[in-house]
């Protein structure tokens, strides 16, 4: 599927009555969402998986929001957010709503004008599974945390690849094009 030229390319909102935590209720797979006025994709709710997709040339690649209920998202396969005007991935919540990201595959944020990963006004649990990886290279800043906190955990990978010192075990970026 392709989404081009919209305000937001794709909006997924899994409502507050959802009990999905262990299995995915919504799976976004094989999507390219490019050249949208705002986000390539907006995610809000629990039980959301994104697999083998690309979000580029938007204002933001992926926006995660927690407003009335948590946002809990899992990335599988290869998901890339690159060449976006602002952020590759932006996480924001209001009122202390919990946010969680789990990376089972490869999550790439690179060549975004401002940040690869921006955590704004929220708390974010960011977990990389044993066979997963998070690569954030050649952004204005690879990771930015503003008025919030991020808990990064790594289940046995070689660490995160980025140009930032804000997270533990950050390895230098290779050249990315």
PDB file of C-alpha atoms in Angstrom:
ATOM      1  CA  UNK A   1       0.000   0.000   0.000  1.00  0.00           C
ATOM      2  CA  UNK A   2       1.088   3.551  -0.666  1.00  0.00           C
ATOM      3  CA  UNK A   3      -0.025   6.800   0.954  1.00  0.00           C
ATOM      4  CA  UNK A   4       1.052  10.084  -0.640  1.00  0.00           C
ATOM      5  CA  UNK A   5       0.034  13.730  -0.322  1.00  0.00           C
ATOM      6  CA  UNK A   6      -2.383  13.420   2.603  1.00  0.00           C
ATOM      7  CA  UNK A   7      -2.408  15.394   5.860  1.00  0.00           C
ATOM      8  CA  UNK A   8      -1.367  12.223   7.740  1.00  0.00           C
ATOM      9  CA  UNK A   9      -0.674   9.175   5.613  1.00  0.00           C
ATOM     10  CA  UNK A  10      -2.125   6.533   7.957  1.00  0.00           C
ATOM     11  CA  UNK A  11      -3.847   6.969  11.323  1.00  0.00           C
ATOM     12  CA  UNK A  12      -4.283   3.967  13.634  1.00  0.00           C
ATOM     13  CA  UNK A  13      -6.244   4.493  16.857  1.00  0.00           C
ATOM     14  CA  UNK A  14      -6.918   1.385  18.951  1.00  0.00           C
ATOM     15  CA  UNK A  15      -9.469   2.502  21.534  1.00  0.00           C
ATOM     16  CA  UNK A  16      -9.172   2.575  25.316  1.00  0.00           C
ATOM     17  CA  UNK A  17     -11.291  -0.526  25.836  1.00  0.00           C
ATOM     18  CA  UNK A  18      -8.712  -2.671  24.071  1.00  0.00           C
ATOM     19  CA  UNK A  19      -7.102  -5.349  26.198  1.00  0.00           C
ATOM     20  CA  UNK A  20      -4.431  -6.126  23.599  1.00  0.00           C
ATOM     21  CA  UNK A  21      -1.049  -6.263  25.256  1.00  0.00           C
ATOM     22  CA  UNK A  22       0.363  -9.695  24.478  1.00  0.00           C
ATOM     23  CA  UNK A  23      -0.815 -10.023  20.883  1.00  0.00           C
ATOM     24  CA  UNK A  24      -1.212  -7.483  18.167  1.00  0.00           C
ATOM     25  CA  UNK A  25      -4.658  -6.248  17.402  1.00  0.00           C
ATOM     26  CA  UNK A  26      -3.616  -4.194  14.372  1.00  0.00           C
ATOM     27  CA  UNK A  27      -0.714  -4.981  12.033  1.00  0.00           C
ATOM     28  CA  UNK A  28       0.542  -2.472   9.474  1.00  0.00           C
ATOM     29  CA  UNK A  29       2.613  -4.381   6.896  1.00  0.00           C
ATOM     30  CA  UNK A  30       4.468  -3.532   3.667  1.00  0.00           C
ATOM     31  CA  UNK A  31       3.503   0.149   3.634  1.00  0.00           C
ATOM     32  CA  UNK A  32       5.250   3.122   2.072  1.00  0.00           C
ATOM     33  CA  UNK A  33       3.852   6.415   3.324  1.00  0.00           C
ATOM     34  CA  UNK A  34       5.696   9.338   1.763  1.00  0.00           C
ATOM     35  CA  UNK A  35       5.220  13.054   0.983  1.00  0.00           C
ATOM     36  CA  UNK A  36       2.409  13.655   3.496  1.00  0.00           C
ATOM     37  CA  UNK A  37       1.881  17.125   5.003  1.00  0.00           C
ATOM     38  CA  UNK A  38       2.327  15.882   8.580  1.00  0.00           C
ATOM     39  CA  UNK A  39       3.133  12.319   9.679  1.00  0.00           C
ATOM     40  CA  UNK A  40       3.621   9.318   7.471  1.00  0.00           C
ATOM     41  CA  UNK A  41       1.758   7.415  10.189  1.00  0.00           C
ATOM     42  CA  UNK A  42       0.106   8.311  13.510  1.00  0.00           C
ATOM     43  CA  UNK A  43      -0.205   5.533  16.109  1.00  0.00           C
ATOM     44  CA  UNK A  44      -2.345   5.734  19.239  1.00  0.00           C
ATOM     45  CA  UNK A  45      -3.330   2.751  21.339  1.00  0.00           C
ATOM     46  CA  UNK A  46      -2.204  -0.719  22.342  1.00  0.00           C
ATOM     47  CA  UNK A  47      -1.525  -3.858  20.345  1.00  0.00           C
ATOM     48  CA  UNK A  48      -0.150  -2.172  17.215  1.00  0.00           C
ATOM     49  CA  UNK A  49       2.566  -3.803  15.094  1.00  0.00           C
ATOM     50  CA  UNK A  50       4.402  -2.209  12.182  1.00  0.00           C
ATOM     51  CA  UNK A  51       6.269  -4.549   9.849  1.00  0.00           C
ATOM     52  CA  UNK A  52       8.459  -4.074   6.749  1.00  0.00           C
ATOM     53  CA  UNK A  53       7.431  -0.474   6.054  1.00  0.00           C
ATOM     54  CA  UNK A  54       9.005   2.872   5.110  1.00  0.00           C
ATOM     55  CA  UNK A  55       7.982   6.413   6.068  1.00  0.00           C
ATOM     56  CA  UNK A  56       9.929   9.170   4.325  1.00  0.00           C
ATOM     57  CA  UNK A  57       9.697  12.748   3.014  1.00  0.00           C
ATOM     58  CA  UNK A  58       6.958  13.679   5.517  1.00  0.00           C
ATOM     59  CA  UNK A  59       7.089  16.286   8.298  1.00  0.00           C
ATOM     60  CA  UNK A  60       7.497  13.334  10.701  1.00  0.00           C
ATOM     61  CA  UNK A  61       7.894   9.674   9.791  1.00  0.00           C
ATOM     62  CA  UNK A  62       5.930   8.066  12.649  1.00  0.00           C
ATOM     63  CA  UNK A  63       4.142   9.889  15.481  1.00  0.00           C
ATOM     64  CA  UNK A  64       3.256   7.923  18.627  1.00  0.00           C
ATOM     65  CA  UNK A  65       0.676   9.548  20.899  1.00  0.00           C
ATOM     66  CA  UNK A  66      -0.643   8.734  24.351  1.00  0.00           C
ATOM     67  CA  UNK A  67      -3.564  10.947  25.296  1.00  0.00           C
ATOM     68  CA  UNK A  68      -6.367   9.087  27.053  1.00  0.00           C
ATOM     69  CA  UNK A  69      -4.751   5.660  26.924  1.00  0.00           C
ATOM     70  CA  UNK A  70      -1.247   4.266  26.331  1.00  0.00           C
ATOM     71  CA  UNK A  71       0.522   3.789  23.033  1.00  0.00           C
ATOM     72  CA  UNK A  72       2.233   0.408  22.801  1.00  0.00           C
ATOM     73  CA  UNK A  73       3.853  -0.369  19.448  1.00  0.00           C
ATOM     74  CA  UNK A  74       5.953  -3.240  18.177  1.00  0.00           C
ATOM     75  CA  UNK A  75       8.306  -2.948  15.192  1.00  0.00           C
ATOM     76  CA  UNK A  76       9.001  -6.141  13.206  1.00  0.00           C
ATOM     77  CA  UNK A  77      10.959  -6.897  10.048  1.00  0.00           C
ATOM     78  CA  UNK A  78      12.629  -3.739   8.711  1.00  0.00           C
ATOM     79  CA  UNK A  79      10.980  -0.396   9.427  1.00  0.00           C
ATOM     80  CA  UNK A  80      12.686   2.787   8.198  1.00  0.00           C
ATOM     81  CA  UNK A  81      11.957   6.463   8.775  1.00  0.00           C
ATOM     82  CA  UNK A  82      14.277   8.657   6.726  1.00  0.00           C
ATOM     83  CA  UNK A  83      14.521  12.026   4.972  1.00  0.00           C
ATOM     84  CA  UNK A  84      11.660  13.498   7.018  1.00  0.00           C
ATOM     85  CA  UNK A  85      11.573  17.253   7.606  1.00  0.00           C
ATOM     86  CA  UNK A  86      11.441  16.998  11.416  1.00  0.00           C
ATOM     87  CA  UNK A  87      11.548  13.614  13.174  1.00  0.00           C
ATOM     88  CA  UNK A  88      11.955  10.024  12.107  1.00  0.00           C
ATOM     89  CA  UNK A  89       9.891   8.924  15.133  1.00  0.00           C
ATOM     90  CA  UNK A  90       8.197  11.269  17.597  1.00  0.00           C
ATOM     91  CA  UNK A  91       6.752  10.063  20.890  1.00  0.00           C
ATOM     92  CA  UNK A  92       4.546  12.401  22.882  1.00  0.00           C
ATOM     93  CA  UNK A  93       1.920  12.044  25.598  1.00  0.00           C
ATOM     94  CA  UNK A  94      -0.049  14.219  27.935  1.00  0.00           C
ATOM     95  CA  UNK A  95      -0.913  13.598  31.572  1.00  0.00           C
ATOM     96  CA  UNK A  96       1.683  10.927  32.246  1.00  0.00           C
ATOM     97  CA  UNK A  97       0.212   8.346  29.878  1.00  0.00           C
ATOM     98  CA  UNK A  98       2.711   5.468  29.454  1.00  0.00           C
ATOM     99  CA  UNK A  99       4.312   4.821  26.089  1.00  0.00           C
ATOM    100  CA  UNK A 100       6.165   1.683  24.994  1.00  0.00           C
ATOM    101  CA  UNK A 101       8.099   0.616  21.915  1.00  0.00           C
ATOM    102  CA  UNK A 102       9.363  -2.914  21.346  1.00  0.00           C
ATOM    103  CA  UNK A 103      11.796  -3.587  18.484  1.00  0.00           C
ATOM    104  CA  UNK A 104      11.885  -7.211  17.296  1.00  0.00           C
ATOM    105  CA  UNK A 105      13.321  -6.443  13.874  1.00  0.00           C
ATOM    106  CA  UNK A 106      15.417  -3.588  12.491  1.00  0.00           C
ATOM    107  CA  UNK A 107      14.275  -0.027  13.192  1.00  0.00           C
ATOM    108  CA  UNK A 108      16.121   2.663  11.204  1.00  0.00           C
ATOM    109  CA  UNK A 109      15.884   6.436  11.581  1.00  0.00           C
ATOM    110  CA  UNK A 110      18.376   8.294   9.431  1.00  0.00           C
ATOM    111  CA  UNK A 111      18.903  11.532   7.504  1.00  0.00           C
ATOM    112  CA  UNK A 112      15.977  13.331   9.210  1.00  0.00           C
ATOM    113  CA  UNK A 113      16.448  17.099   9.494  1.00  0.00           C
ATOM    114  CA  UNK A 114      15.817  17.404  13.258  1.00  0.00           C
ATOM    115  CA  UNK A 115      15.823  14.112  15.198  1.00  0.00           C
ATOM    116  CA  UNK A 116      15.857  10.411  14.529  1.00  0.00           C
ATOM    117  CA  UNK A 117      13.907   9.735  17.756  1.00  0.00           C
ATOM    118  CA  UNK A 118      12.234  12.566  19.671  1.00  0.00           C
ATOM    119  CA  UNK A 119      10.679  11.873  23.098  1.00  0.00           C
ATOM    120  CA  UNK A 120       8.558  14.913  23.960  1.00  0.00           C
ATOM    121  CA  UNK A 121       6.626  15.476  27.191  1.00  0.00           C
ATOM    122  CA  UNK A 122       6.351  11.787  27.900  1.00  0.00           C
ATOM    123  CA  UNK A 123       7.880   8.713  29.360  1.00  0.00           C
ATOM    124  CA  UNK A 124       8.923   6.053  26.887  1.00  0.00           C
ATOM    125  CA  UNK A 125       9.993   2.459  27.473  1.00  0.00           C
ATOM    126  CA  UNK A 126      12.129   1.559  24.473  1.00  0.00           C
ATOM    127  CA  UNK A 127      13.085  -2.120  24.302  1.00  0.00           C
ATOM    128  CA  UNK A 128      15.224  -3.844  21.672  1.00  0.00           C
ATOM    129  CA  UNK A 129      14.783  -7.632  21.594  1.00  0.00           C
ATOM    130  CA  UNK A 130      17.729 -10.017  21.264  1.00  0.00           C
ATOM    131  CA  UNK A 131      17.548 -10.263  17.458  1.00  0.00           C
ATOM    132  CA  UNK A 132      16.491  -6.643  16.958  1.00  0.00           C
ATOM    133  CA  UNK A 133      18.404  -3.427  16.348  1.00  0.00           C
ATOM    134  CA  UNK A 134      17.844   0.325  16.482  1.00  0.00           C
ATOM    135  CA  UNK A 135      19.933   2.407  14.084  1.00  0.00           C
ATOM    136  CA  UNK A 136      19.705   6.186  14.183  1.00  0.00           C
ATOM    137  CA  UNK A 137      22.327   7.958  12.070  1.00  0.00           C
ATOM    138  CA  UNK A 138      23.053  11.303  10.477  1.00  0.00           C
ATOM    139  CA  UNK A 139      20.009  13.119  11.819  1.00  0.00           C
ATOM    140  CA  UNK A 140      20.150  16.676  13.181  1.00  0.00           C
ATOM    141  CA  UNK A 141      20.261  14.883  16.556  1.00  0.00           C
ATOM    142  CA  UNK A 142      19.846  11.132  16.690  1.00  0.00           C
ATOM    143  CA  UNK A 143      17.945  11.141  19.994  1.00  0.00           C
ATOM    144  CA  UNK A 144      16.312  14.088  21.750  1.00  0.00           C
ATOM    145  CA  UNK A 145      14.474  13.890  25.067  1.00  0.00           C
ATOM    146  CA  UNK A 146      12.494  17.005  26.127  1.00  0.00           C
ATOM    147  CA  UNK A 147      10.503  17.185  29.368  1.00  0.00           C
ATOM    148  CA  UNK A 148      10.297  13.444  29.647  1.00  0.00           C
ATOM    149  CA  UNK A 149      12.305  10.333  30.210  1.00  0.00           C
ATOM    150  CA  UNK A 150      13.233   7.321  28.146  1.00  0.00           C
ATOM    151  CA  UNK A 151      14.153   3.920  29.525  1.00  0.00           C
ATOM    152  CA  UNK A 152      16.259   2.075  26.972  1.00  0.00           C
ATOM    153  CA  UNK A 153      16.771  -1.662  27.370  1.00  0.00           C
ATOM    154  CA  UNK A 154      18.667  -4.026  25.157  1.00  0.00           C
ATOM    155  CA  UNK A 155      18.164  -7.792  25.413  1.00  0.00           C
ATOM    156  CA  UNK A 156      21.601  -8.877  24.264  1.00  0.00           C
ATOM    157  CA  UNK A 157      22.242  -7.048  21.006  1.00  0.00           C
ATOM    158  CA  UNK A 158      25.442  -5.122  20.400  1.00  0.00           C
ATOM    159  CA  UNK A 159      23.809  -1.907  21.611  1.00  0.00           C
ATOM    160  CA  UNK A 160      22.334   0.970  19.706  1.00  0.00           C
ATOM    161  CA  UNK A 161      23.912   2.499  16.641  1.00  0.00           C
ATOM    162  CA  UNK A 162      23.768   6.277  16.800  1.00  0.00           C
ATOM    163  CA  UNK A 163      25.755   9.475  17.097  1.00  0.00           C
ATOM    164  CA  UNK A 164      24.177  10.286  20.478  1.00  0.00           C
ATOM    165  CA  UNK A 165      25.519   9.933  23.985  1.00  0.00           C
ATOM    166  CA  UNK A 166      22.031  10.023  25.518  1.00  0.00           C
ATOM    167  CA  UNK A 167      21.564   6.259  25.591  1.00  0.00           C
ATOM    168  CA  UNK A 168      23.702   3.434  26.953  1.00  0.00           C
ATOM    169  CA  UNK A 169      26.059   1.408  24.777  1.00  0.00           C
ATOM    170  CA  UNK A 170      25.780   3.713  21.788  1.00  0.00           C
ATOM    171  CA  UNK A 171      28.092   2.568  19.008  1.00  0.00           C
ATOM    172  CA  UNK A 172      29.355   4.966  16.318  1.00  0.00           C
ATOM    173  CA  UNK A 173      27.304   5.181  13.137  1.00  0.00           C
ATOM    174  CA  UNK A 174      28.624   3.749   9.916  1.00  0.00           C
ATOM    175  CA  UNK A 175      28.326   5.971   6.876  1.00  0.00           C
ATOM    176  CA  UNK A 176      24.724   5.898   5.695  1.00  0.00           C
ATOM    177  CA  UNK A 177      23.482   7.247   2.394  1.00  0.00           C
TER     178      UNK A 177
END
